[in-house]
Amino acid sequence: NSEQISALFCKGCAYCVKFCPKQILEMGTVRSRKGHFNPVVTDPEKCIACGICATMCPEAAIEVTKGE
């Protein structure tokens, strides 16, 4: 499982962090080129690829894929 968070589109709203059922996202500490703090995945192994983070993202900045 992996989440790809696009710093190009992310505006740092933190909806993905708030709604992740496994609480594996947190806001990063480094600003993007646009000046936003973007979320980072803290424990990719715990991701269940539910897609809630991508659904909640108003900027469509998250893509969730499920690996084998």
XYZ file of C-alpha atoms in Angstrom:
68
model
C 0.000 0.000 0.000
C 1.204 3.481 -0.626
C -0.050 7.009 -0.645
C 1.357 9.525 -3.046
C 0.804 13.089 -1.891
C 1.401 15.675 -4.566
C 3.041 18.800 -3.164
C 2.067 20.465 -6.438
C -1.638 20.346 -5.516
C -1.676 19.974 -1.717
C -2.617 23.126 0.190
C -1.975 21.716 3.669
C -5.604 21.571 4.817
C -4.925 18.396 6.881
C -8.282 16.766 6.072
C -6.408 13.588 5.166
C -4.688 13.613 8.568
C -7.949 14.200 10.416
C -9.920 11.462 8.675
C -7.319 8.673 8.334
C -8.784 5.720 10.293
C -5.314 4.318 11.013
C -3.829 7.713 11.989
C -0.738 7.179 9.834
C -0.611 10.685 8.379
C 0.755 13.781 10.066
C 1.615 17.244 8.899
C 5.216 17.585 7.830
C 7.624 20.174 9.168
C 9.103 21.337 5.867
C 7.259 23.847 3.704
C 6.525 23.001 0.083
C 7.516 25.342 -2.740
C 4.064 26.902 -2.372
C 4.671 27.550 1.332
C 2.376 24.867 2.757
C 3.160 22.134 5.235
C 2.202 18.912 3.480
C 1.223 15.643 5.142
C 3.630 12.746 5.392
C 2.947 9.041 5.855
C 4.378 7.925 9.193
C 3.834 4.170 8.886
C 3.072 2.910 5.363
C 2.867 -0.702 6.580
C -0.276 0.123 8.578
C -2.078 1.635 5.578
C -5.168 -0.368 4.589
C -5.610 1.496 1.274
C -9.134 2.552 2.224
C -8.825 5.738 0.158
C -10.490 7.982 2.733
C -7.537 10.368 2.593
C -7.916 10.726 -1.175
C -11.695 11.101 -0.923
C -11.426 13.848 1.698
C -8.763 15.798 -0.199
C -10.449 18.819 -1.836
C -7.488 19.283 -4.179
C -7.280 15.652 -5.410
C -3.639 15.676 -4.323
C -3.576 12.083 -2.988
C -3.424 8.837 -4.898
C -3.733 5.559 -3.022
C -2.481 2.313 -4.520
C -2.599 -1.163 -3.096
C 0.485 -3.297 -3.664
C 0.701 -7.057 -3.619
